[in-house]
Every structure is written in structure tokens, then in C-alpha cells.
């Protein structure tokens, strides 16, 4: 039908899809959320304009901040742009660089990015940025066990922890989709994603009240292009997590199984559509629940932990 | 790992959902919402009965599902709501001081209990033609979590709900182990539940009349 796309180009396309699609997904969530609240809301393309505007602005750094403060946004974005090489974004078959790391490799990169941003925020001396970075680290320590148990579930289901293997297992039969271990792990992962992307019920994404902030507060002291990079980074993180949920757990369909141009382009459209669908769900959740009090977040994390632990349990006895 | 098939998967998912609702009751502060969760859990028992009936060709189970839905989804929650409505008022914010542990700790402790129940039942090695082993193990976990619920909550109403959901767990186990049990026996078990409802109703009224509260915290001071 159409020409074959060379493998390196597909690999590059995976990164480009995530890099360019991320602000759009963020914009869509903002738009849907506003519509649900009866507001007109910003355009879907608003995040692109925001990023462009920030890039033209002057960058200032707090007095006494070192080179690390300025390097952190770059490191974070570089880490986020590496992850799409490791996970199935567009193809069902593993691309050459896809075997550089498994799910844990991806998790390490996410953790690295969040670590450098938190360290840069702690370095500024600004109380709110420091508060955000310490909270972000505290709560990510609480959700870490959930992620580990989700990975255990994947490992028990497939005998490996390569994301491509789980996607292939889920595609293989309806029985694989309906088994409790898979559903419980997916639900737990979704709860972790709500936490990681700073959404209700953990954090108000668009809130301006510093006392409720976790992730959002970390970038307070950055400005200009550096701030733009941090914002873009959090959009990238969101789309990457949505991609993992959709292409590995919930709906690994619509991926290209050949190198044909048509199939690859279709996969790009499918990915954005799936991410948009998850985004709409997230927007509905954002509008229908209240933010949890900070000390109630442990209860939220314990609920997610319960789901992931039960997922591992049910796999024993061969039945899960 | 190969998948156990759609029917077994569905049965296991329903069992796992029931266990999750049990945990929901454990951490839910409002008694009214606990009743709602109990009704949902009872509905799932009926759904599971229908699934087993359809897959294994056991027409008795349809009747059982209908009877159980009528009793446990409609009647028992109705009675409980009326009971709670009169003494405590329409918008009761739960019984103060009902938790002996904070909710997160209670959930973590109950995960331990669930693990114990799950693996001890799983290791009994009971195989049944009607439903998968995992569902039985989940029923075992539910029994223990229901006991946990009765232990960590200090109000009579929550304890009653814990007891009723214990019956749900046993229904689940019965469905899994002996789906072909004579209808008469299953129905007899269901009517046992009614007896428990009456007893707990009297207990709730008596406790409220005596202590002006549903909390059992005051009872610890009573010594013979």
C-alpha cells in the first residue's frame, strides 16, 4: 500500500509524537474541564501559546542559586524525552532502543527527572518551592510501593518486565483482559497517575493556593524559557504516563504492527485519541471530586496499594 | 502465565470487587454509605449466581439470585436505614470515635488479614466444578476482613454491617464450592440472615436507648 518507514525514523517519531502531542493533551483536559464547569475555557492550543510566550521572556534566577538550578529543567526534559524510546508508543514490535530498559528503567528516568526538579526547587531558598519539593518527595515515597506491586503483577503475568511483552499478552485474548490481576493493576496504576500528574483528588492542578500545592509549587522560582521547559516537562510526563496506561495496560490496540507509513500514521492518531479519552476521564474526575486534605493523601495511597497488592494475590493459585 | 478464560476471569473479578467493597466498608466513616456498599456487595453476589447459572446450566441459581437480591439488596438495607434513621437522625455524620485505628492503618492491617485468609483458604486445595479456586480464596479473605471490620469499628451499626457482609462472604464461598447445593438449603441460610438482622436491630435499639450513642466504647467499663 504505502512505503515502509525506516526503523530509526519510527523511533524518532515516537519521541516527536509525545513531545508535540503533550501540550495538546494538556490543553484538551483544561478545555473539557472548563466546559464541564460551564465556562468557555481556554483553547485546546493554549498550552502551545503559553510555552511560546514563556520562551520569549527574560529568565531570572534567585540570588545564590547555582548552575544546578538552571540545568535541572534541561535534565528533566531530557529524561522525559528518553522514556518514549523505551515504551510502546506507536508499534507493537520492539524497536532497537526499546530494549535499553524495562519498566523499571522508565520508572528510574521519571524518578530522576522529579529528583532534579525537586533539588533545584530546594536550592532556591523560597519557602513555597521548598515546601513543594519536600511534599513531592514524601508522597512519591508513599506511592512507590504501589508502582512496585504493579510491576510485580506485570512480571508475574508475562514472566518479564518489558512493557512490550505485557501489551502483547493483553492483546492475545479476552481472558487476559478480564482477569482480576490485570484490572486491579490497571486501576492502581491509574490512581498513581492521578497522583503523579497532580490531579484531583491529590492536588488542584490549576489552583493558586500555595498551601495545597505539591508538584506545582516546585517551579515557582523558575522563569522564562526555564519555566517553559518545566511546564513542558510536566506535560510530557502526563502524556508518557497516559501512554503507558493506554498502550501497555488498558488498550494496546491501534498500534502499528508493520513499518508501513499508513499504519504508523494511524498509530500516531490512535495514541493521541486514546490519550485524549483518558484526559476526558481525568477532567471528569477533576470536576466531580474535592481535593483531599494533605493528611488524607496517605489514605488515597493506601487504597491504591490495596488494589495493587490484591492484584498480586489473585495471581497465585493460578486463577488471577 | 496463561489466562484462566473469560468465565473464570469474570467470576474472579466479581469476587475481587466484593472484597474491594468490603474494604470500602472498612474505611467508610458514614454508616449510611456503609449500608449502600453492603447493598452493592449483595447485588454482586446475585450477579455471580447468575453468571454461574448461565455458564454451568444450573437453573436453580436464578431463583436463588432473585431471592437473595430481594432480601439483601432491598429488604436488609431498608430495615437498616429505617433503624438508623429514627434514633440517630437523617444526616448522621457517623459515630464519633468509631475508629480504633486511623483509616490508612486499618486498611494496611486488613491487607495483612486478607493475605492470611487468602492463602490459608487457597492452600486448602478445594477444587470445585462450578467456580475457580481464586474466588474461594477471595471469599476467605473477605471473611477475615469482615471480622477485622467488626474489630476496628466501635459502633454497633458498623459491627452489624460487618456481620451481614460476613454472611455475604459465606454466600460467595458457598456459591463457589457447592453451586449445586439444594435450593432449600441455600434459602434456609438466607433466612438465617433475617434472624441476625432482628437480633442486631434489637441490639442497636437497646444500645442507643441505654447509652444515647451507638458507640460501644462505654461498654468496656461494665465489669461483673
Coordinates of C-alpha atoms in Angstrom, one line a residue:
Chain A
X1 CA 0.0 0.0 0.0
X2 CA 2.4 2.6 1.1
X3 CA 6.1 2.8 1.6
X4 CA 7.9 1.3 4.6
X5 CA 9.2 3.7 7.1
X6 CA 12.8 3.0 8.3
X7 CA 13.0 1.9 11.9
X8 CA 15.1 4.8 13.1
X9 CA 12.5 7.2 11.8
X10 CA 9.8 5.4 13.6
X11 CA 11.9 5.6 16.7
X12 CA 12.2 9.3 16.3
X13 CA 8.5 9.6 15.6
X14 CA 7.7 8.0 18.9
X15 CA 9.6 10.9 20.7
X16 CA 8.2 13.6 18.4
X17 CA 4.6 12.4 18.9
X18 CA 5.0 12.6 22.7
X19 CA 6.9 15.8 22.5
X20 CA 4.5 17.7 20.3
X21 CA 1.3 16.0 21.4
X22 CA 1.8 16.6 25.2
X23 CA 0.7 20.3 25.3
X24 CA -2.3 19.5 23.2
X25 CA -3.5 16.8 25.6
X26 CA -3.0 19.2 28.5
X27 CA -5.0 21.8 26.6
X28 CA -7.8 19.4 25.9
X29 CA -8.1 18.5 29.6
X30 CA -8.2 22.2 30.5
X31 CA -10.8 22.9 27.9
X32 CA -13.1 19.9 28.8
X33 CA -12.7 20.7 32.5
X34 CA -13.8 24.3 31.8
X35 CA -16.8 23.2 29.7
X36 CA -17.9 20.9 32.4
X37 CA -17.9 23.8 34.9
X38 CA -20.0 25.8 32.5
X39 CA -17.1 28.1 31.5
X40 CA -15.8 28.7 28.0
X41 CA -12.3 27.9 29.0
X42 CA -9.0 28.2 27.1
X43 CA -8.4 27.0 23.6
X44 CA -7.1 23.5 23.2
X45 CA -3.9 25.0 21.7
X46 CA -3.4 27.4 24.6
X47 CA -0.5 25.5 26.2
X48 CA 1.5 25.9 22.9
X49 CA 1.0 29.6 23.0
X50 CA 1.9 29.7 26.7
X51 CA 5.1 27.8 26.1
X52 CA 6.0 30.1 23.1
X53 CA 5.3 33.2 25.3
X54 CA 7.4 31.9 28.1
X55 CA 10.3 31.2 25.8
X56 CA 10.4 34.8 24.7
X57 CA 10.5 36.1 28.3
X58 CA 13.6 37.0 30.3
X59 CA 15.0 34.4 32.6
X60 CA 15.9 35.3 36.2
X61 CA 17.5 33.1 38.9
X62 CA 17.3 33.7 42.6
X63 CA 20.4 35.1 44.2
X64 CA 22.8 32.4 45.2
X65 CA 21.3 29.6 43.1
X66 CA 24.0 27.5 41.4
X67 CA 24.3 26.1 37.9
X68 CA 22.2 23.1 39.0
X69 CA 19.1 25.4 39.3
X70 CA 19.4 26.3 35.6
X71 CA 20.5 22.8 34.5
X72 CA 17.6 20.9 36.2
X73 CA 14.8 21.8 33.6
X74 CA 17.1 20.5 30.8
X75 CA 17.9 17.3 32.6
X76 CA 14.2 16.7 33.4
X77 CA 13.1 17.2 29.8
X78 CA 15.9 15.1 28.5
X79 CA 14.8 12.3 30.9
X80 CA 11.2 12.6 29.8
X81 CA 12.1 12.5 26.1
X82 CA 14.2 9.3 26.6
X83 CA 11.2 7.4 28.0
X84 CA 9.2 7.2 24.8
X85 CA 12.1 5.2 23.3
X86 CA 11.5 2.5 25.9
X87 CA 7.7 2.1 25.9
X88 CA 5.4 1.1 23.1
X89 CA 4.2 4.4 21.7
X90 CA 3.5 3.6 18.1
X91 CA 4.5 0.0 17.4
X92 CA 3.6 -3.5 18.6
X93 CA 7.1 -4.7 17.9
X94 CA 10.1 -3.7 20.0
X95 CA 12.3 -1.0 18.4
X96 CA 16.0 -1.4 18.7
X97 CA 16.4 1.1 21.5
X98 CA 13.3 -0.2 23.2
X99 CA 15.3 -2.9 24.9
X100 CA 17.7 -0.4 26.6
X101 CA 15.5 -0.5 29.7
X102 CA 12.4 -2.2 31.1
X103 CA 9.5 -0.7 33.1
X104 CA 11.8 -0.1 36.0
X105 CA 14.2 1.7 33.6
X106 CA 11.4 4.0 32.7
X107 CA 10.5 4.5 36.3
X108 CA 14.1 5.4 37.2
X109 CA 14.0 8.1 34.5
X110 CA 10.8 9.5 35.8
X111 CA 12.3 9.5 39.3
X112 CA 15.5 11.1 38.1
X113 CA 13.5 13.9 36.5
X114 CA 11.4 14.5 39.5
X115 CA 14.5 14.4 41.7
X116 CA 16.4 17.1 39.8
X117 CA 13.4 19.4 39.7
X118 CA 12.9 18.9 43.5
X119 CA 16.6 19.5 44.2
X120 CA 16.6 22.7 42.1
X121 CA 13.4 23.9 43.9
X122 CA 15.0 23.1 47.3
X123 CA 18.1 25.1 46.2
X124 CA 16.2 28.4 45.7
X125 CA 15.6 29.1 49.3
X126 CA 12.0 30.1 48.5
X127 CA 9.7 28.6 51.2
X128 CA 6.9 27.6 48.8
X129 CA 9.2 25.9 46.3
X130 CA 10.9 24.0 49.1
X131 CA 7.6 23.0 50.6
X132 CA 6.5 21.7 47.2
X133 CA 9.7 19.7 46.7
X134 CA 9.6 18.2 50.1
X135 CA 6.0 17.2 49.8
X136 CA 6.5 15.8 46.3
X137 CA 9.3 13.6 47.6
X138 CA 7.4 12.5 50.7
X139 CA 4.3 11.5 48.7
X140 CA 6.2 9.8 45.9
X141 CA 7.9 7.7 48.6
X142 CA 4.4 6.6 49.7
X143 CA 3.2 5.8 46.1
X144 CA 6.4 4.0 45.2
X145 CA 5.3 0.6 46.7
X146 CA 2.2 0.8 44.6
X147 CA 4.3 1.2 41.4
X148 CA 6.5 -1.7 42.6
X149 CA 3.5 -4.0 43.1
X150 CA 2.1 -3.1 39.7
X151 CA 5.4 -4.0 38.2
X152 CA 5.3 -7.3 40.1
X153 CA 1.9 -8.0 38.7
X154 CA 3.2 -7.4 35.2
X155 CA 6.2 -9.5 35.8
X156 CA 4.1 -12.4 37.1
X157 CA 1.7 -12.1 34.2
X158 CA 4.3 -12.1 31.5
X159 CA 7.5 -13.6 33.0
X160 CA 9.4 -10.4 32.1
X161 CA 9.0 -6.8 32.8
X162 CA 9.3 -5.4 29.3
X163 CA 6.3 -3.2 28.5
X164 CA 6.1 -4.6 25.0
X165 CA 5.6 -8.1 26.5
X166 CA 2.6 -7.1 28.6
X167 CA 1.0 -5.2 25.7
X168 CA 1.3 -8.4 23.6
X169 CA -0.2 -10.5 26.4
X170 CA -3.2 -8.2 26.8
X171 CA -3.8 -8.3 23.1
X172 CA -3.6 -12.1 23.0
X173 CA -7.0 -12.9 24.3
X174 CA -10.1 -11.6 26.0
X175 CA -9.3 -13.8 29.1
X176 CA -6.2 -11.7 29.6
X177 CA -8.2 -8.5 29.8
X178 CA -10.9 -9.7 32.2
X179 CA -8.6 -11.3 34.7
X180 CA -8.7 -9.5 38.1
X181 CA -4.9 -9.1 38.4
X182 CA -4.8 -7.1 35.2
X183 CA -7.8 -5.0 36.1
X184 CA -6.6 -4.3 39.7
X185 CA -3.1 -3.4 38.5
X186 CA -4.5 -1.1 35.9
X187 CA -6.8 0.6 38.4
X188 CA -3.9 1.0 40.9
X189 CA -1.7 2.5 38.1
X190 CA -4.5 4.9 37.2
X191 CA -4.6 6.1 40.8
X192 CA -0.9 6.6 40.8
X193 CA -1.1 8.5 37.6
X194 CA -3.7 10.9 39.1
X195 CA -1.2 11.4 41.9
X196 CA 1.8 11.8 39.7
X197 CA 0.2 14.3 37.4
X198 CA -1.0 16.4 40.3
X199 CA -4.7 16.0 39.6
X200 CA -7.8 15.9 41.9
X201 CA -8.2 14.2 44.4
X202 CA -4.5 14.8 45.3
X203 CA -3.9 18.3 44.1
X204 CA -5.7 21.1 42.3
X205 CA -4.0 21.3 39.0
X206 CA -4.9 24.9 38.3
X207 CA -5.1 26.1 41.8
X208 CA -3.3 29.2 43.1
X209 CA -3.4 28.4 46.8
X210 CA 0.2 27.5 47.7
X211 CA -0.7 25.6 50.8
X212 CA -2.4 22.9 48.8
X213 CA 0.3 22.6 46.2
X214 CA 2.6 19.7 45.8
X215 CA 4.1 19.3 42.3
X216 CA 3.0 22.8 41.1
X217 CA 4.9 24.6 43.8
X218 CA 8.3 23.3 42.7
X219 CA 8.7 25.6 39.7
X220 CA 7.8 28.8 41.5
X221 CA 11.3 30.3 41.2
X222 CA 12.0 29.4 37.6
X223 CA 11.1 31.9 34.9
X224 CA 11.3 32.4 31.1
X225 CA 12.5 29.5 29.0
X226 CA 13.4 27.5 32.1
X227 CA 9.9 27.7 33.4
X228 CA 8.6 26.8 29.9
X229 CA 10.8 23.7 30.0
X230 CA 9.5 22.7 33.4
X231 CA 5.9 23.2 32.3
X232 CA 6.6 21.3 29.1
X233 CA 8.2 18.6 31.2
X234 CA 5.1 18.1 33.3
X235 CA 3.0 17.9 30.2
X236 CA 5.4 15.3 28.8
X237 CA 5.2 13.3 32.0
X238 CA 1.5 13.3 31.8
X239 CA 1.3 12.1 28.2
X240 CA 4.0 9.4 28.9
X241 CA 2.0 8.1 31.9
X242 CA -1.2 8.1 29.8
X243 CA 0.7 6.3 27.0
X244 CA 1.8 3.6 29.5
X245 CA -1.7 3.2 30.8
X246 CA -3.3 3.0 27.3
X247 CA -0.7 1.2 25.3
X248 CA 0.6 -1.2 27.9
X249 CA -2.4 -1.8 30.2
X250 CA -5.9 -0.7 29.0
X251 CA -6.0 -0.6 25.2
X252 CA -2.9 -1.8 23.4
X253 CA -4.8 -1.8 20.2
X254 CA -4.3 0.5 17.2
X255 CA -0.6 0.3 17.3
X256 CA 1.3 -0.3 14.1
X257 CA 2.3 -3.9 13.6
X258 CA 4.2 -3.2 10.3
X259 CA 6.6 -0.5 9.1
X260 CA 4.1 0.8 6.6
X261 CA 3.6 4.6 6.5
X262 CA -0.2 4.4 6.8
X263 CA -0.1 2.1 9.8
X264 CA 2.4 4.3 11.6
X265 CA 0.4 7.5 10.9
X266 CA -2.7 5.7 12.1
X267 CA -0.9 4.7 15.3
X268 CA 0.0 8.4 15.9
X269 CA -3.7 9.3 15.6
X270 CA -4.7 6.4 17.8
X271 CA -2.3 7.4 20.5
X272 CA -3.5 10.9 20.7
X273 CA -7.1 9.8 20.6
X274 CA -6.5 7.3 23.5
X275 CA -4.6 10.0 25.5
X276 CA -7.5 12.4 24.8
X277 CA -10.0 9.8 26.0
X278 CA -8.0 9.3 29.3
X279 CA -7.8 13.1 29.5
X280 CA -11.5 13.4 29.4
X281 CA -11.9 10.9 32.2
X282 CA -9.3 12.8 34.2
X283 CA -11.2 16.1 33.6
X284 CA -14.5 14.5 34.7
X285 CA -12.8 13.2 37.9
X286 CA -11.3 16.7 38.4
X287 CA -14.7 18.2 38.3
X288 CA -16.6 15.7 40.4
X289 CA -14.4 15.2 43.4
X290 CA -13.0 17.6 46.0
X291 CA -9.3 17.8 46.8
X292 CA -8.2 15.6 49.7
X293 CA -6.8 17.2 52.7
X294 CA -3.0 16.8 52.7
X295 CA -3.0 14.3 55.5
X296 CA -5.7 12.2 53.8
X297 CA -3.4 11.5 50.9
X298 CA -2.0 8.6 52.8
X299 CA -5.5 7.1 52.7
X300 CA -5.6 7.5 49.0
X301 CA -2.2 5.9 48.6
X302 CA -3.3 3.0 50.9
X303 CA -6.3 2.4 48.7
X304 CA -4.1 2.2 45.6
X305 CA -1.7 -0.1 47.5
X306 CA -4.7 -2.3 48.4
X307 CA -5.6 -2.6 44.7
X308 CA -2.1 -3.5 43.6
X309 CA -1.5 -6.0 46.4
X310 CA -4.8 -7.8 45.7
X311 CA -3.7 -7.9 42.1
X312 CA -0.5 -9.8 43.1
X313 CA -2.5 -12.1 45.4
X314 CA -5.0 -13.2 42.9
X315 CA -2.2 -14.3 40.6
X316 CA -1.2 -17.0 43.0
X317 CA -3.4 -20.2 42.9
X318 CA -3.2 -19.7 39.1
X319 CA -6.6 -18.1 38.9
X320 CA -6.0 -14.3 38.8
Chain B
X1 CA 1.2 -17.1 32.5
X2 CA -1.8 -18.4 30.6
X3 CA -5.1 -16.8 31.3
X4 CA -7.8 -18.8 33.0
X5 CA -10.5 -18.0 30.5
X6 CA -13.3 -15.5 30.3
X7 CA -15.8 -17.2 32.6
X8 CA -13.3 -17.8 35.4
X9 CA -11.9 -14.4 34.9
X10 CA -15.4 -12.8 35.3
X11 CA -16.1 -14.9 38.4
X12 CA -12.8 -13.9 39.9
X13 CA -13.3 -10.2 39.0
X14 CA -16.7 -10.3 40.8
X15 CA -15.2 -11.9 43.8
X16 CA -12.4 -9.4 43.9
X17 CA -14.9 -6.5 43.5
X18 CA -16.8 -7.9 46.5
X19 CA -13.5 -7.9 48.5
X20 CA -12.8 -4.3 47.5
X21 CA -16.3 -3.3 48.6
X22 CA -15.6 -5.0 51.9
X23 CA -12.5 -2.8 52.2
X24 CA -14.7 0.2 51.3
X25 CA -17.0 -0.6 54.2
X26 CA -14.0 -0.8 56.4
X27 CA -12.7 2.7 55.7
X28 CA -16.1 4.4 55.1
X29 CA -16.9 6.7 58.0
X30 CA -20.6 7.2 57.4
X31 CA -22.9 4.3 58.4
X32 CA -25.3 5.2 55.7
X33 CA -22.7 4.8 53.0
X34 CA -21.7 1.5 54.6
X35 CA -25.2 0.3 54.1
X36 CA -25.0 1.4 50.4
X37 CA -21.8 -0.5 50.0
X38 CA -23.4 -3.5 51.6
X39 CA -26.3 -3.4 49.1
X40 CA -23.8 -3.2 46.2
X41 CA -21.9 -6.1 47.6
X42 CA -25.1 -8.2 48.0
X43 CA -26.0 -7.3 44.4
X44 CA -22.7 -8.7 43.3
X45 CA -23.4 -12.0 45.0
X46 CA -26.6 -12.2 42.9
X47 CA -24.7 -11.3 39.7
X48 CA -22.2 -14.0 40.4
X49 CA -25.0 -16.5 41.0
X50 CA -26.5 -15.5 37.6
X51 CA -23.1 -15.9 35.9
X52 CA -22.6 -19.3 37.3
X53 CA -26.1 -20.3 36.5
X54 CA -25.7 -19.2 32.9
X55 CA -22.3 -20.8 32.4
X56 CA -22.9 -24.1 34.2
X57 CA -26.6 -24.6 33.3
X58 CA -28.0 -24.6 36.9
X59 CA -31.5 -23.0 36.7
X60 CA -32.0 -23.2 40.5
X61 CA -29.4 -20.5 40.9
X62 CA -31.5 -17.9 39.0
X63 CA -34.2 -18.3 41.7
X64 CA -31.6 -18.1 44.4
X65 CA -30.1 -14.9 42.8
X66 CA -33.6 -13.3 42.7
X67 CA -34.4 -14.2 46.3
X68 CA -31.0 -13.1 47.5
X69 CA -31.3 -9.8 45.7
X70 CA -34.8 -9.2 47.1
X71 CA -33.6 -9.9 50.6
X72 CA -30.1 -8.5 50.8
X73 CA -30.2 -5.6 48.2
X74 CA -33.7 -4.4 49.1
X75 CA -35.0 -5.6 52.4
X76 CA -32.0 -5.6 54.8
X77 CA -30.6 -2.2 53.7
X78 CA -34.2 -0.8 54.0
X79 CA -34.5 -2.1 57.6
X80 CA -31.0 -0.9 58.5
X81 CA -31.8 2.6 57.1
X82 CA -35.0 2.8 59.0
X83 CA -33.3 1.7 62.2
X84 CA -30.6 4.3 61.8
X85 CA -33.0 6.9 60.6
X86 CA -35.0 7.0 63.8
X87 CA -32.5 7.1 66.6
X88 CA -29.7 9.0 65.0
X89 CA -31.3 11.4 62.6
X90 CA -31.3 12.0 58.9
X91 CA -27.7 13.3 58.4
X92 CA -25.7 11.4 60.9
X93 CA -22.0 12.1 60.4
X94 CA -21.0 8.6 61.6
X95 CA -20.4 7.7 65.2
X96 CA -17.6 9.9 66.6
X97 CA -14.6 7.9 67.9
X98 CA -15.7 4.9 66.0
X99 CA -12.3 4.2 64.6
X100 CA -9.8 2.4 66.9
X101 CA -7.1 2.8 64.2
X102 CA -6.9 5.5 61.6
X103 CA -8.3 4.5 58.2
X104 CA -4.9 4.1 56.4
X105 CA -3.6 1.9 59.2
X106 CA -6.8 -0.1 59.3
X107 CA -6.6 -0.7 55.6
X108 CA -2.9 -1.8 55.8
X109 CA -3.7 -4.1 58.8
X110 CA -6.6 -5.6 56.9
X111 CA -4.4 -6.3 53.9
X112 CA -2.5 -8.5 56.3
X113 CA -5.7 -10.2 57.4
X114 CA -6.8 -10.6 53.8
X115 CA -3.5 -12.2 52.9
X116 CA -3.8 -14.6 55.7
X117 CA -7.3 -15.6 54.7
X118 CA -6.5 -15.7 51.1
X119 CA -3.5 -18.0 51.3
X120 CA -5.0 -20.3 54.0
X121 CA -8.1 -20.9 52.0
X122 CA -6.1 -21.2 48.8
X123 CA -4.0 -23.9 50.3
X124 CA -6.9 -26.0 51.4
X125 CA -6.8 -27.2 47.8
X126 CA -10.6 -27.3 47.4
X127 CA -11.4 -27.7 43.7
X128 CA -14.9 -27.3 42.5
X129 CA -16.6 -27.8 39.2
X130 CA -18.6 -24.6 39.5
X131 CA -16.2 -21.8 40.1
X132 CA -12.5 -21.0 40.3
X133 CA -10.3 -21.6 43.3
X134 CA -9.2 -17.9 43.4
X135 CA -12.8 -16.9 44.1
X136 CA -12.9 -19.2 47.1
X137 CA -9.7 -17.8 48.4
X138 CA -11.1 -14.3 47.9
X139 CA -14.1 -15.4 49.9
X140 CA -11.8 -16.5 52.7
X141 CA -10.0 -13.1 52.6
X142 CA -13.4 -11.4 52.8
X143 CA -14.4 -13.4 56.0
X144 CA -11.2 -12.2 57.7
X145 CA -11.6 -8.6 56.5
X146 CA -15.3 -8.6 57.8
X147 CA -14.0 -9.8 61.2
X148 CA -11.4 -7.0 61.0
X149 CA -14.2 -4.5 60.3
X150 CA -16.1 -5.6 63.4
X151 CA -12.9 -5.3 65.5
X152 CA -11.7 -1.9 64.4
X153 CA -15.1 -0.2 64.5
X154 CA -16.5 0.8 67.8
X155 CA -20.2 1.4 66.9
X156 CA -22.9 -1.2 66.9
X157 CA -24.2 -0.2 63.4
X158 CA -20.8 -0.8 61.7
X159 CA -20.4 -4.1 63.6
X160 CA -23.8 -5.2 62.3
X161 CA -22.9 -4.4 58.8
X162 CA -19.6 -6.2 59.3
X163 CA -21.6 -9.2 60.4
X164 CA -24.0 -9.1 57.4
X165 CA -21.2 -8.7 55.0
X166 CA -19.6 -11.8 56.7
X167 CA -22.7 -13.6 55.5
X168 CA -22.1 -12.3 52.0
X169 CA -18.6 -13.8 52.1
X170 CA -20.0 -17.1 53.2
X171 CA -22.6 -16.9 50.4
X172 CA -19.8 -16.3 48.0
X173 CA -17.8 -19.3 49.3
X174 CA -21.0 -21.5 49.1
X175 CA -21.6 -20.4 45.5
X176 CA -18.0 -21.3 44.7
X177 CA -17.7 -24.6 46.5
X178 CA -21.2 -26.0 46.1
X179 CA -23.2 -24.2 43.4
X180 CA -25.4 -27.3 43.1
X181 CA -26.4 -27.2 46.7
X182 CA -30.2 -27.8 47.0
X183 CA -32.2 -24.6 46.8
X184 CA -33.9 -25.4 50.0
X185 CA -30.7 -25.3 52.0
X186 CA -29.5 -22.1 50.4
X187 CA -32.8 -20.5 51.2
X188 CA -32.5 -21.6 54.8
X189 CA -29.2 -19.9 55.1
X190 CA -30.7 -16.7 53.7
X191 CA -33.4 -16.7 56.3
X192 CA -30.8 -17.2 59.0
X193 CA -29.6 -13.8 57.9
X194 CA -33.1 -12.3 58.8
X195 CA -32.7 -13.7 62.3
X196 CA -29.4 -11.9 62.6
X197 CA -31.0 -8.7 61.3
X198 CA -33.6 -8.9 64.0
X199 CA -31.1 -9.5 66.7
X200 CA -28.8 -6.7 65.6
X201 CA -31.8 -4.4 65.3
X202 CA -32.7 -5.1 68.9
X203 CA -29.0 -4.6 69.9
X204 CA -28.8 -1.3 68.1
X205 CA -32.0 0.0 69.7
X206 CA -31.0 -1.3 73.2
X207 CA -27.6 0.2 73.0
X208 CA -29.0 3.6 71.8
X209 CA -31.6 3.6 74.5
X210 CA -29.1 2.9 77.2
X211 CA -26.1 4.9 76.2
X212 CA -27.6 7.6 74.0
X213 CA -25.0 6.6 71.5
X214 CA -24.2 3.7 69.1
X215 CA -20.6 3.6 70.3
X216 CA -19.5 0.6 72.2
X217 CA -16.7 2.4 73.9
X218 CA -18.7 2.9 77.1
X219 CA -19.3 -0.8 77.4
X220 CA -15.6 -1.5 78.3
X221 CA -16.3 -0.1 81.8
X222 CA -19.0 -2.6 82.6
X223 CA -17.5 -5.3 84.7
X224 CA -19.3 -8.1 86.6

